[in-house]
PDB file of C-alpha atoms and ligand atoms in Angstrom:
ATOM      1  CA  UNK A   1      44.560 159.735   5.064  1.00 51.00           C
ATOM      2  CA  UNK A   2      45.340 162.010   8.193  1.00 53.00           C
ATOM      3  CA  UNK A   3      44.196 160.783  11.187  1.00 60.00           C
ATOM      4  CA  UNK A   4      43.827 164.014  13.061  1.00 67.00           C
ATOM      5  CA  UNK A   5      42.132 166.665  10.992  1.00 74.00           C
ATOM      6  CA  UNK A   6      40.742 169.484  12.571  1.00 76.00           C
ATOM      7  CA  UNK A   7      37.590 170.055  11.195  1.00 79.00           C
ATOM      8  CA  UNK A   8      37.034 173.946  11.339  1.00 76.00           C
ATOM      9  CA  UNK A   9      35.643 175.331   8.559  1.00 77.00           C
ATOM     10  CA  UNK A  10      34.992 178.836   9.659  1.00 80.00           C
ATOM     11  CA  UNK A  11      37.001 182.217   8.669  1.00 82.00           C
ATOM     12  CA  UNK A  12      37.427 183.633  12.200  1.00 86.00           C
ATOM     13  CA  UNK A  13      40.296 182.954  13.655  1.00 88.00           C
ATOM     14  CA  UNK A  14      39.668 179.643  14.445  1.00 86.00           C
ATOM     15  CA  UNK A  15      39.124 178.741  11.282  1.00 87.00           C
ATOM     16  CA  UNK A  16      42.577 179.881  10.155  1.00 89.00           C
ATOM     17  CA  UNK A  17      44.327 178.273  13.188  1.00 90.00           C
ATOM     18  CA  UNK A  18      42.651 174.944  11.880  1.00 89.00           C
ATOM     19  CA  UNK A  19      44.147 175.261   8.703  1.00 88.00           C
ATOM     20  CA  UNK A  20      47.263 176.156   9.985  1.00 90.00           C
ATOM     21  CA  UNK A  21      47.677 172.984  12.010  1.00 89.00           C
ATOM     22  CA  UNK A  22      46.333 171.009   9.451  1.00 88.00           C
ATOM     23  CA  UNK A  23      49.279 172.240   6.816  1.00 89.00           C
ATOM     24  CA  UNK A  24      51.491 171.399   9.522  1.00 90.00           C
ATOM     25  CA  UNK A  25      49.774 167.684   9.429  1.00 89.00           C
ATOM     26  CA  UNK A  26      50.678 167.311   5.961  1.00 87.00           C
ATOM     27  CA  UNK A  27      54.128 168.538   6.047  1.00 86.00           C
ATOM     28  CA  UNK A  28      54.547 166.025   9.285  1.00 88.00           C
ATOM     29  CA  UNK A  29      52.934 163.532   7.358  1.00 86.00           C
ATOM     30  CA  UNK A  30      54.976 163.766   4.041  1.00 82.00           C
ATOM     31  CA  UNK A  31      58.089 163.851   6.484  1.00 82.00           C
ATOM     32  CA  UNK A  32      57.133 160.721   7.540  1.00 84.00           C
ATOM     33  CA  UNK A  33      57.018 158.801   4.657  1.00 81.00           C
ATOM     34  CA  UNK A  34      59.988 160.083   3.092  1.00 79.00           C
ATOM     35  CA  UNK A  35      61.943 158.828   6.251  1.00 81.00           C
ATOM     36  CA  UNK A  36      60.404 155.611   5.704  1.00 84.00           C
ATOM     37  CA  UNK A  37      60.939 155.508   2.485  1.00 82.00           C
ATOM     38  CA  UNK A  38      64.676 156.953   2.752  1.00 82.00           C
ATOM     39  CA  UNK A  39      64.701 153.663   5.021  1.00 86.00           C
ATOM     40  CA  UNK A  40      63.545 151.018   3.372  1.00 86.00           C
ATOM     41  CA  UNK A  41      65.904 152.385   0.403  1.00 83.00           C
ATOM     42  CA  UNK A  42      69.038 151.810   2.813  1.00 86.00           C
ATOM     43  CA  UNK A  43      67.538 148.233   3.438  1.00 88.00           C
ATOM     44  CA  UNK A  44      67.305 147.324  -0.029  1.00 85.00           C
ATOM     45  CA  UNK A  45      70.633 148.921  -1.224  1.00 84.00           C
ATOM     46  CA  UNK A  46      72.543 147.372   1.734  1.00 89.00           C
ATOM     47  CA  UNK A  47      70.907 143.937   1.356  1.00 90.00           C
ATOM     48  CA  UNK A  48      71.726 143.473  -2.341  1.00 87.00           C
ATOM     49  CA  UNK A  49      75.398 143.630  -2.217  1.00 90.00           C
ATOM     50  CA  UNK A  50      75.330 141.301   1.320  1.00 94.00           C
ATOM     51  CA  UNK A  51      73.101 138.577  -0.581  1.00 94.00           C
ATOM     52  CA  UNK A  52      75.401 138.071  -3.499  1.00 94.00           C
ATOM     53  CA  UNK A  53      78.483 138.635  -0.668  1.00 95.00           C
ATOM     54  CA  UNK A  54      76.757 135.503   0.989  1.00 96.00           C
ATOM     55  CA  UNK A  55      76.043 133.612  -2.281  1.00 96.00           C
ATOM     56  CA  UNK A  56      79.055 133.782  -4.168  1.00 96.00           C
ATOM     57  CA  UNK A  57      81.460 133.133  -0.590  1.00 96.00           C
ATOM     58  CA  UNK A  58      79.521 130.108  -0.366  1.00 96.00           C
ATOM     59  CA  UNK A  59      80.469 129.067  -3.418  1.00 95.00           C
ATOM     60  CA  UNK A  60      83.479 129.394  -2.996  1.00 95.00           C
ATOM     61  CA  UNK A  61      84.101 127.746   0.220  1.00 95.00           C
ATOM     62  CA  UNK A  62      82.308 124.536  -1.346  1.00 95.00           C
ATOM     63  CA  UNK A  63      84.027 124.759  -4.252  1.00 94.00           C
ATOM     64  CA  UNK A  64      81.207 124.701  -6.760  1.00 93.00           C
ATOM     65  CA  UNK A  65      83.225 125.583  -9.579  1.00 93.00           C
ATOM     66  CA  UNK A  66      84.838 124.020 -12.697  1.00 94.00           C
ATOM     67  CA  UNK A  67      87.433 125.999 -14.052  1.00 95.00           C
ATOM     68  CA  UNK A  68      89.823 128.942 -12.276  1.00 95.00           C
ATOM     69  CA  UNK A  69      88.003 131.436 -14.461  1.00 95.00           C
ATOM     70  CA  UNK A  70      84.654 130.746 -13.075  1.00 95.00           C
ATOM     71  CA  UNK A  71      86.586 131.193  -9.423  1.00 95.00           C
ATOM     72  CA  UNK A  72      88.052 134.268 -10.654  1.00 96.00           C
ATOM     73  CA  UNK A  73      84.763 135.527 -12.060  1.00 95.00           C
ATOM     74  CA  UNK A  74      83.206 134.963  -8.379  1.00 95.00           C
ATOM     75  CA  UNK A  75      85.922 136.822  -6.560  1.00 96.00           C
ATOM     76  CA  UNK A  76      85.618 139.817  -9.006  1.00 95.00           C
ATOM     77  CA  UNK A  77      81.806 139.294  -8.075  1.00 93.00           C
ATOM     78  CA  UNK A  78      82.843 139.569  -4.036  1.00 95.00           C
ATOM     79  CA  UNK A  79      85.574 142.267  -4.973  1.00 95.00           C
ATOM     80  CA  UNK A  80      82.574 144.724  -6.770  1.00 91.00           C
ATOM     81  CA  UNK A  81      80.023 143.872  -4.391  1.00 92.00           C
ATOM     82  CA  UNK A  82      82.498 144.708  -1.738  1.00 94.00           C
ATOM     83  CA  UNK A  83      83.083 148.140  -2.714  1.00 91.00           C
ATOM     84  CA  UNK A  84      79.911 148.837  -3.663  1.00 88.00           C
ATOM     85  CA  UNK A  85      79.313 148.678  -0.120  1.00 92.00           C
ATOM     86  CA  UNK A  86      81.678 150.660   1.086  1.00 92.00           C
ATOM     87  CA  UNK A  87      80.554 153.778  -1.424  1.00 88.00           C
ATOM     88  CA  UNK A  88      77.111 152.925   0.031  1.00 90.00           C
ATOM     89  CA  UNK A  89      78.508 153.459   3.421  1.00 91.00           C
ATOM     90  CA  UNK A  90      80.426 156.498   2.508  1.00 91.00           C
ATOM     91  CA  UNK A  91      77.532 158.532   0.210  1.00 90.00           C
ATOM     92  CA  UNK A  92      75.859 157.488   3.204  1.00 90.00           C
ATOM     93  CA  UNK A  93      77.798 159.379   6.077  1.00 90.00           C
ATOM     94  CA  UNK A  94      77.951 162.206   3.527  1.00 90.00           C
ATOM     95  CA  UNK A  95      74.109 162.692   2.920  1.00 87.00           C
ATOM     96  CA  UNK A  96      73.473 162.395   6.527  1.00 87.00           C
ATOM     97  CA  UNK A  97      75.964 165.239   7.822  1.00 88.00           C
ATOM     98  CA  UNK A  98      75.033 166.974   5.323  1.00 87.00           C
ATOM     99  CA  UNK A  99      71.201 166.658   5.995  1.00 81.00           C
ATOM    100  CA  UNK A 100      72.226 167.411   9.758  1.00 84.00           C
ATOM    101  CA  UNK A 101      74.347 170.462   8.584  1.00 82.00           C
ATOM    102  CA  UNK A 102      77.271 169.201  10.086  1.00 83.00           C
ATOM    103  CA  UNK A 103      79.380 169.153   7.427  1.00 86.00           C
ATOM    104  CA  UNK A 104      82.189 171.186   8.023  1.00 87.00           C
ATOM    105  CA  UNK A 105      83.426 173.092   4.898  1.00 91.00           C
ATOM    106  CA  UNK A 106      86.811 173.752   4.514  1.00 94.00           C
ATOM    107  CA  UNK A 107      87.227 176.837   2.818  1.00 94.00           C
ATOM    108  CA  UNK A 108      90.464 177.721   0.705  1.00 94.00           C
ATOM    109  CA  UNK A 109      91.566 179.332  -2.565  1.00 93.00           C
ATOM    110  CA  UNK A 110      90.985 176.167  -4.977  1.00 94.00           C
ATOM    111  CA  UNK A 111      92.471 175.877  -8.531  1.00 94.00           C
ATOM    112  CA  UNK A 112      89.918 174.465 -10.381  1.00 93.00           C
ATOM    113  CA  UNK A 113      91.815 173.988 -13.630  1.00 94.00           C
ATOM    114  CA  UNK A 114      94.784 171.516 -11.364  1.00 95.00           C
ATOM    115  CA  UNK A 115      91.693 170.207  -9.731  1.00 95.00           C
ATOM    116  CA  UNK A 116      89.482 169.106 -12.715  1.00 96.00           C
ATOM    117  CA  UNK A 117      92.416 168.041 -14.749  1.00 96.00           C
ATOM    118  CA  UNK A 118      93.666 165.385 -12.060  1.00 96.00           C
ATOM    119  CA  UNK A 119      90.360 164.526 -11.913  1.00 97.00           C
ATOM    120  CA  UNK A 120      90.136 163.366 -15.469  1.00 98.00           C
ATOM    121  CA  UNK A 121      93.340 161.522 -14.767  1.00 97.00           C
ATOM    122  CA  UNK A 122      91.659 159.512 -12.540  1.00 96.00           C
ATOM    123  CA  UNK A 123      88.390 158.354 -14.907  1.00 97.00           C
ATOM    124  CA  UNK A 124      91.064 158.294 -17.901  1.00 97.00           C
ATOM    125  CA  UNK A 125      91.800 154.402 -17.588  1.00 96.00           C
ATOM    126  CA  UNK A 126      88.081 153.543 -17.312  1.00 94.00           C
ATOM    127  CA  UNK A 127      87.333 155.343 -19.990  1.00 97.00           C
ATOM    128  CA  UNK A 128      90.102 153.867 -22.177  1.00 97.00           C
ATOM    129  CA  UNK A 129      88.806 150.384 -20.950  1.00 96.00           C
ATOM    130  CA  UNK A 130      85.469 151.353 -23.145  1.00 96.00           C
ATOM    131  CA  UNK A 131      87.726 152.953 -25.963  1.00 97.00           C
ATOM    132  CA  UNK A 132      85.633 156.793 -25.063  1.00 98.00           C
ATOM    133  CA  UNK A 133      87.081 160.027 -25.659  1.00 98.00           C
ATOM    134  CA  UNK A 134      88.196 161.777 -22.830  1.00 98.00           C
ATOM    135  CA  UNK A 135      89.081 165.506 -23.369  1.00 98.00           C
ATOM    136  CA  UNK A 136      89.817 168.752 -21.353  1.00 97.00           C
ATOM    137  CA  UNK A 137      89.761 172.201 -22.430  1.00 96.00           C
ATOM    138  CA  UNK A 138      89.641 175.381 -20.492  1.00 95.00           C
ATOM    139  CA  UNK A 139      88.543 178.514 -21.696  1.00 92.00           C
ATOM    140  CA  UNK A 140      89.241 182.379 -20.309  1.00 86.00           C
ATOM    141  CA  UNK A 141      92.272 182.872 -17.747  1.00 79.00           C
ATOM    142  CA  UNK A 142      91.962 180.804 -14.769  1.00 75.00           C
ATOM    143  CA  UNK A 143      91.708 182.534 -11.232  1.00 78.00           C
ATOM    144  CA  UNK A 144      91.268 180.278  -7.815  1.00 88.00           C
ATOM    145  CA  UNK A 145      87.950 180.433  -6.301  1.00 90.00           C
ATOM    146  CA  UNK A 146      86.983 180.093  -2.876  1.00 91.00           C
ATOM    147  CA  UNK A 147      85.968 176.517  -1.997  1.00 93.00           C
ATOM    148  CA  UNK A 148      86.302 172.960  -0.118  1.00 95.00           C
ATOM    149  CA  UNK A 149      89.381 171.009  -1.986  1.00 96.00           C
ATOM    150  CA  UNK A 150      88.110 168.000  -1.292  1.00 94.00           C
ATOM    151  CA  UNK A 151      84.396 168.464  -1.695  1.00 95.00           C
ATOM    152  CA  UNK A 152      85.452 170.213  -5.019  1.00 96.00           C
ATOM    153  CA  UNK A 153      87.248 167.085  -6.149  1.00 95.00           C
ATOM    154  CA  UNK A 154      84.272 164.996  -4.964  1.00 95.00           C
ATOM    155  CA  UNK A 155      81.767 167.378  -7.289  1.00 97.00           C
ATOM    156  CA  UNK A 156      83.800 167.289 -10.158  1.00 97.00           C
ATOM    157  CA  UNK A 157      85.119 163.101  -9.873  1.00 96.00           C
ATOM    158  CA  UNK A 158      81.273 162.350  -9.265  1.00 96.00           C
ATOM    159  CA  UNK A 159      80.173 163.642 -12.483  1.00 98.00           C
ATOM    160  CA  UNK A 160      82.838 162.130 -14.537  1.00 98.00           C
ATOM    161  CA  UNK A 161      81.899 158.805 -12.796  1.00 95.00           C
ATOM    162  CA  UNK A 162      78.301 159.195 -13.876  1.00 95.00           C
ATOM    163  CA  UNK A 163      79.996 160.114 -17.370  1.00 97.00           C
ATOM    164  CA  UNK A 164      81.676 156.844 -17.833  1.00 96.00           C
ATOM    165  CA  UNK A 165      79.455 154.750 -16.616  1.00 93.00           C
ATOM    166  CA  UNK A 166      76.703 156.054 -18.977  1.00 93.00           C
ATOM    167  CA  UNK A 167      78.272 156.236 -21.843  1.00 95.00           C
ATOM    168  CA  UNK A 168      79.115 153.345 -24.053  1.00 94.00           C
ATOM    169  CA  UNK A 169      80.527 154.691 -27.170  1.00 95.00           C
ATOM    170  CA  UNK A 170      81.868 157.895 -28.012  1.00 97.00           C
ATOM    171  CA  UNK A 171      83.199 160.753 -26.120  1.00 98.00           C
ATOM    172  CA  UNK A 172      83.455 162.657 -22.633  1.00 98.00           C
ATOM    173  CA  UNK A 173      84.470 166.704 -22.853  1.00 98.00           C
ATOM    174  CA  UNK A 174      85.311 168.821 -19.751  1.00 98.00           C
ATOM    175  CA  UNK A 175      85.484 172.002 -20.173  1.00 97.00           C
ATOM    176  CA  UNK A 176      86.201 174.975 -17.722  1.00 96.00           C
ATOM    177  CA  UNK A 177      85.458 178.431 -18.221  1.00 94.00           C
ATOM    178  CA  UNK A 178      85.975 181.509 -16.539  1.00 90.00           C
ATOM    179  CA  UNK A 179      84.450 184.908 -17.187  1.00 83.00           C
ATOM    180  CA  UNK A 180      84.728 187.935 -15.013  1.00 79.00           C
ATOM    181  CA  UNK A 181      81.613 187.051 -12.682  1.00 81.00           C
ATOM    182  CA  UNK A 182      81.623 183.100 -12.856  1.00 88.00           C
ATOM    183  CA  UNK A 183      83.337 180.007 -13.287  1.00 92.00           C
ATOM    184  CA  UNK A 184      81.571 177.577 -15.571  1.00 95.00           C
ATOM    185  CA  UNK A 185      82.660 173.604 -15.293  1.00 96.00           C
ATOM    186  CA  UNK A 186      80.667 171.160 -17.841  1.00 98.00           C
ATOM    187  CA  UNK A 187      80.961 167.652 -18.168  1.00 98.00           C
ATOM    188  CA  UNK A 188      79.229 166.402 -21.245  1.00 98.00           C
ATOM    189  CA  UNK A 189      78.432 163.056 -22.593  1.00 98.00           C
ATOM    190  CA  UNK A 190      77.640 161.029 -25.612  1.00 98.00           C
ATOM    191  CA  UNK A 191      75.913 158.201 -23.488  1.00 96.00           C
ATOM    192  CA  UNK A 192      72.611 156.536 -23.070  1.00 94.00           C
ATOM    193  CA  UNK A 193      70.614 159.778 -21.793  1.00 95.00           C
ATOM    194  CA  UNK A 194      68.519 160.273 -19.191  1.00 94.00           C
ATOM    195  CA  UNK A 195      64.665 160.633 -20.421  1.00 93.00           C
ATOM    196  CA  UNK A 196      62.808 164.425 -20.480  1.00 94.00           C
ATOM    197  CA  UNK A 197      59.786 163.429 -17.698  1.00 92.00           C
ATOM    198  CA  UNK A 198      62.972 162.116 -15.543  1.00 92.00           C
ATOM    199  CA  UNK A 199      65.405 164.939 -15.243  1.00 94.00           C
ATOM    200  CA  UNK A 200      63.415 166.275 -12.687  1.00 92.00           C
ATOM    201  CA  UNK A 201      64.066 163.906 -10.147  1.00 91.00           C
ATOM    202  CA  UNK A 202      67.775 162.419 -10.774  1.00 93.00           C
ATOM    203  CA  UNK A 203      69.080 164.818  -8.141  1.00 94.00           C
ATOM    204  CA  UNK A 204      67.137 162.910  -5.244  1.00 89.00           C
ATOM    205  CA  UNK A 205      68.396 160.220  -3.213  1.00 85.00           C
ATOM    206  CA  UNK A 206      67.966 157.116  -4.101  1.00 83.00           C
ATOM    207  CA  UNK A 207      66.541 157.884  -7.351  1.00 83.00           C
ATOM    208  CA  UNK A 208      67.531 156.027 -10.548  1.00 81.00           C
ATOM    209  CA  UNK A 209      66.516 155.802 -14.091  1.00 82.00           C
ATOM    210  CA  UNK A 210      65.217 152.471 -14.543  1.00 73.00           C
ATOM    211  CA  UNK A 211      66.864 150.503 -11.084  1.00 57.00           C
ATOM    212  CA  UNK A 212      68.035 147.888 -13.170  1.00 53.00           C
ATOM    213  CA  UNK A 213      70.065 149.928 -15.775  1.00 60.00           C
ATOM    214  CA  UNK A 214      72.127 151.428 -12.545  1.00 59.00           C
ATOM    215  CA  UNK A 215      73.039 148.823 -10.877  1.00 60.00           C
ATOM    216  CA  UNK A 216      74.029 146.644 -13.899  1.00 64.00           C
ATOM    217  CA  UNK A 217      76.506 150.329 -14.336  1.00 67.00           C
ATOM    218  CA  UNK A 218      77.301 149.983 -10.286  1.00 65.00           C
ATOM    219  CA  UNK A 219      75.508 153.126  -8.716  1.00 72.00           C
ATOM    220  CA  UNK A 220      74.295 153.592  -5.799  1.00 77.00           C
ATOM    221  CA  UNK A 221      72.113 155.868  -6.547  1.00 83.00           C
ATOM    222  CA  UNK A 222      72.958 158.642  -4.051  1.00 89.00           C
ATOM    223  CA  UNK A 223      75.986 160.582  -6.006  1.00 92.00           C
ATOM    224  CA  UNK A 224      74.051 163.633  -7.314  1.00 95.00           C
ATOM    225  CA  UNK A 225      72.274 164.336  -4.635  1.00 93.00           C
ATOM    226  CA  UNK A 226      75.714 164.344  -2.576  1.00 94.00           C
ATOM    227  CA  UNK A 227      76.793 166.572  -5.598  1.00 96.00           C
ATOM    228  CA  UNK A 228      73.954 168.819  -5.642  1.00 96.00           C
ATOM    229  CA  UNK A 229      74.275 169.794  -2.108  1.00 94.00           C
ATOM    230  CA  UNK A 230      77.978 170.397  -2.297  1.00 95.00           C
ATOM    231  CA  UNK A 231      77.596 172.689  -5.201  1.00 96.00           C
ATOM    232  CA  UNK A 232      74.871 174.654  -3.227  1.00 94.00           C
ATOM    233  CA  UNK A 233      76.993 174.856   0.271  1.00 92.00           C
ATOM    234  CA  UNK A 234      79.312 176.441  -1.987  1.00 93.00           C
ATOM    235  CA  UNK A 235      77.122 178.938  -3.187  1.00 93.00           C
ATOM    236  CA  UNK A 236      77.207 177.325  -6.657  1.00 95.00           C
ATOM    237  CA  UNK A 237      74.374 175.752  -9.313  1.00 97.00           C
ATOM    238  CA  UNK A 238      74.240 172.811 -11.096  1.00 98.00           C
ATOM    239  CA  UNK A 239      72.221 172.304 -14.298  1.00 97.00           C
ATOM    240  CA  UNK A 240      71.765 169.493 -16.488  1.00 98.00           C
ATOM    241  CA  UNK A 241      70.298 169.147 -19.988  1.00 98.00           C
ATOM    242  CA  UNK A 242      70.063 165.440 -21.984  1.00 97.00           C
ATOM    243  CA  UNK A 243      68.495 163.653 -24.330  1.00 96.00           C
ATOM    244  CA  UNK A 244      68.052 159.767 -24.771  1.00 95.00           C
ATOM    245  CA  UNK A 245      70.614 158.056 -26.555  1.00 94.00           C
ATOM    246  CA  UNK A 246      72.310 161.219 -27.630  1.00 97.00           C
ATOM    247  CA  UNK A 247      73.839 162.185 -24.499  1.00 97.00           C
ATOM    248  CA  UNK A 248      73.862 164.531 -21.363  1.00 98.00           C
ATOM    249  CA  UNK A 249      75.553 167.744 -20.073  1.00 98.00           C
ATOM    250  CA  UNK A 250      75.982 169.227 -16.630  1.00 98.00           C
ATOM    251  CA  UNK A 251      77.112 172.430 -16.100  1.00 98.00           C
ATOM    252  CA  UNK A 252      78.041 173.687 -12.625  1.00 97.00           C
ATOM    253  CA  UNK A 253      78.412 177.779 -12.027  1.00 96.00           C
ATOM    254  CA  UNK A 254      80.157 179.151  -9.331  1.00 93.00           C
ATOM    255  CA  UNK A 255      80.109 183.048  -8.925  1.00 86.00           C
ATOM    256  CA  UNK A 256      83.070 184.578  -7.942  1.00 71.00           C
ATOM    257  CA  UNK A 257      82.740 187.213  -5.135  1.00 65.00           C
ATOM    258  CA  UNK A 258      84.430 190.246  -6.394  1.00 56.00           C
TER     259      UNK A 258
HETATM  260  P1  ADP B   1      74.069 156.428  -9.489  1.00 59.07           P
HETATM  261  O1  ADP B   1      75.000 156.123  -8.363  1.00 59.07           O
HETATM  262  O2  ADP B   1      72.995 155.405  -9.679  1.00 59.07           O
HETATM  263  O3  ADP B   1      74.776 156.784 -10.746  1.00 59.07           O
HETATM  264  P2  ADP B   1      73.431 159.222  -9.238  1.00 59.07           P
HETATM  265  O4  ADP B   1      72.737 159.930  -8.129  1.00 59.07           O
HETATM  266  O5  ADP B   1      74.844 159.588  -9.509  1.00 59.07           O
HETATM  267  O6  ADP B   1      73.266 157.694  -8.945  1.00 59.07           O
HETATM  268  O7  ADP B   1      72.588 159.440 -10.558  1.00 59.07           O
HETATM  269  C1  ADP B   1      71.178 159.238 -10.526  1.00 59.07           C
HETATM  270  C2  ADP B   1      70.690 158.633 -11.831  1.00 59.07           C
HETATM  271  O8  ADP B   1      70.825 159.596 -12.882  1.00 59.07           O
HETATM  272  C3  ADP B   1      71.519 157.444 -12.289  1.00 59.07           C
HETATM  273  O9  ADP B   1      71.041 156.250 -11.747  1.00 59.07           O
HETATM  274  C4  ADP B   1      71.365 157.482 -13.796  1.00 59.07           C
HETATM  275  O10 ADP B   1      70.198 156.793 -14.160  1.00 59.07           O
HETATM  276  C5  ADP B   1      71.180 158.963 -14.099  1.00 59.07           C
HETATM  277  N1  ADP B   1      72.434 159.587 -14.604  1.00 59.07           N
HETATM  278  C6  ADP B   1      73.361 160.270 -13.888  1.00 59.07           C
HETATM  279  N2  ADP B   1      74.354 160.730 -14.676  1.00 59.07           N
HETATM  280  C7  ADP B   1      74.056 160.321 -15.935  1.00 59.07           C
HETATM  281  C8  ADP B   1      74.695 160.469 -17.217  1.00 59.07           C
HETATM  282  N3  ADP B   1      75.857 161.147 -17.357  1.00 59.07           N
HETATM  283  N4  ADP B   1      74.079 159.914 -18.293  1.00 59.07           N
HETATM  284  C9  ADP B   1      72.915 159.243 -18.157  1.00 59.07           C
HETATM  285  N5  ADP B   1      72.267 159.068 -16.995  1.00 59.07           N
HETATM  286  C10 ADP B   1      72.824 159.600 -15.883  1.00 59.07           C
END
């Protein structure tokens, strides 16, 4: 489907120049349609949340509604739809400093084990709200490792999101370990799953399993991407292993330097 395609077919040096260019084609090509495709993804994400913005203010301001629960139900719709915009906007700004390299890492001794557990404060109401288990254990002695606070925070409050959100009965454990060489953070779920021929692509942007089923949970679609790259900045790896309605498990490594 190239348009310009150098057709060289011999093995001098020509030949091999051909080719060369016409890799380069490719690469240009598939770069092209991911951008568009990255686009049209904005467009779609950002006009969902502004059509029910439109539709349920308009309600409102006519006042096509019986009772003050149905109003209230409507505002909560304006309230959600609200914010998911705003994470939108956010993930957004992250992905694309990131992408540029600009993000600027600030590095500092980080205590994981303060870090996760406030962390888990933080998702511990939502998951009460679904009656889940939330627990934290650590395991080994705890040292600081070099990292980004914030970004750290970010990693870690991104995955218990994703916990929550796809889990509906059950339990959540976070667990940190620490052995001489590494430092070993897993958030595991009893949730919904994610299927095998899937897993491959969850870490992209944009990507969902099943569109529906995430934004009926409020995602957006972009948070492990964010998360991969902000494990990898920090020379870290992130793993995940799950199986349909029986649950999933990430496991982030960082290594410590000696
Ligand atoms: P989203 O904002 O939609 O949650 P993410 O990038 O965080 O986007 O995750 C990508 C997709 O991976 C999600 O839409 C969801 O289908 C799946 N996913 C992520 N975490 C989990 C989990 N803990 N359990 C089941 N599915 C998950």
């Amino acid at each position: 489907d190239l348009e310009t395609r150098l057709d060289i077919n011999s093995n001098d040096e020509m030949g091999s120049l051909a080719h060369a260019i016409n890799d380069l084609a490719v690469d240009l090509q598939r770069y092209r349609d991911t951008r568009q495709e990255f686009f049209a993804n904005i467009s779609h994400e950002l006009r969902t949340p502004i059509t029910y913005l439109e539709g349920y203010s308009q309600v409102l301001q006519q006042e096509l509604y019986e009772t003050v629960e149905e109003k209230n139900k409507y505002l909560g719709i304006i309230h959600d739809e609200a914010l998911r915009l705003q994470h939108l906007v956010e993930d957004l700004f992250d992905l694309s400093k990131m992408e540029e390299g600009k993000i600027n890492l600030e590095l500092d001794w980080v205590n994981m084990s303060d870090l996760t557990q406030q962390a888990v404060r933080k998702v511990e109401l939502k998951a009460r709200e679904k009656s889940l288990s939330l627990k934290y254990k650590e395991n080994g002695m705890m040292k600081k490792i070099r990292g980004d606070k914030k970004r750290m925070e970010q990693i870690i409050l991104n995955l218990l999101e994703n916990a929550v959100r796809y889990t509906e009965k059950g339990e959540i454990n976070v667990s940190l370990s620490y052995t001489s060489s590494a430092f070993l953070l897993v958030v595991e779920d009893s949730g919904i799953g994610i299927p095998k021929d899937e897993i491959p692509y969850i870490f992209e942007r944009f990507y969902r399993v099943e569109k529906s089923r995430s934004r009926q949970y409020g995602g957006t679609g972009l948070g492990l991407s964010i998360v991969k790259k902000l494990v990898e900045l920090q020379g870290g790896q992130i793993t995940v292993t799950s199986e349909v309605d029986k649950g999933t498990r990430f496991e982030i490594q960082f290594y410590q330097q000696p």
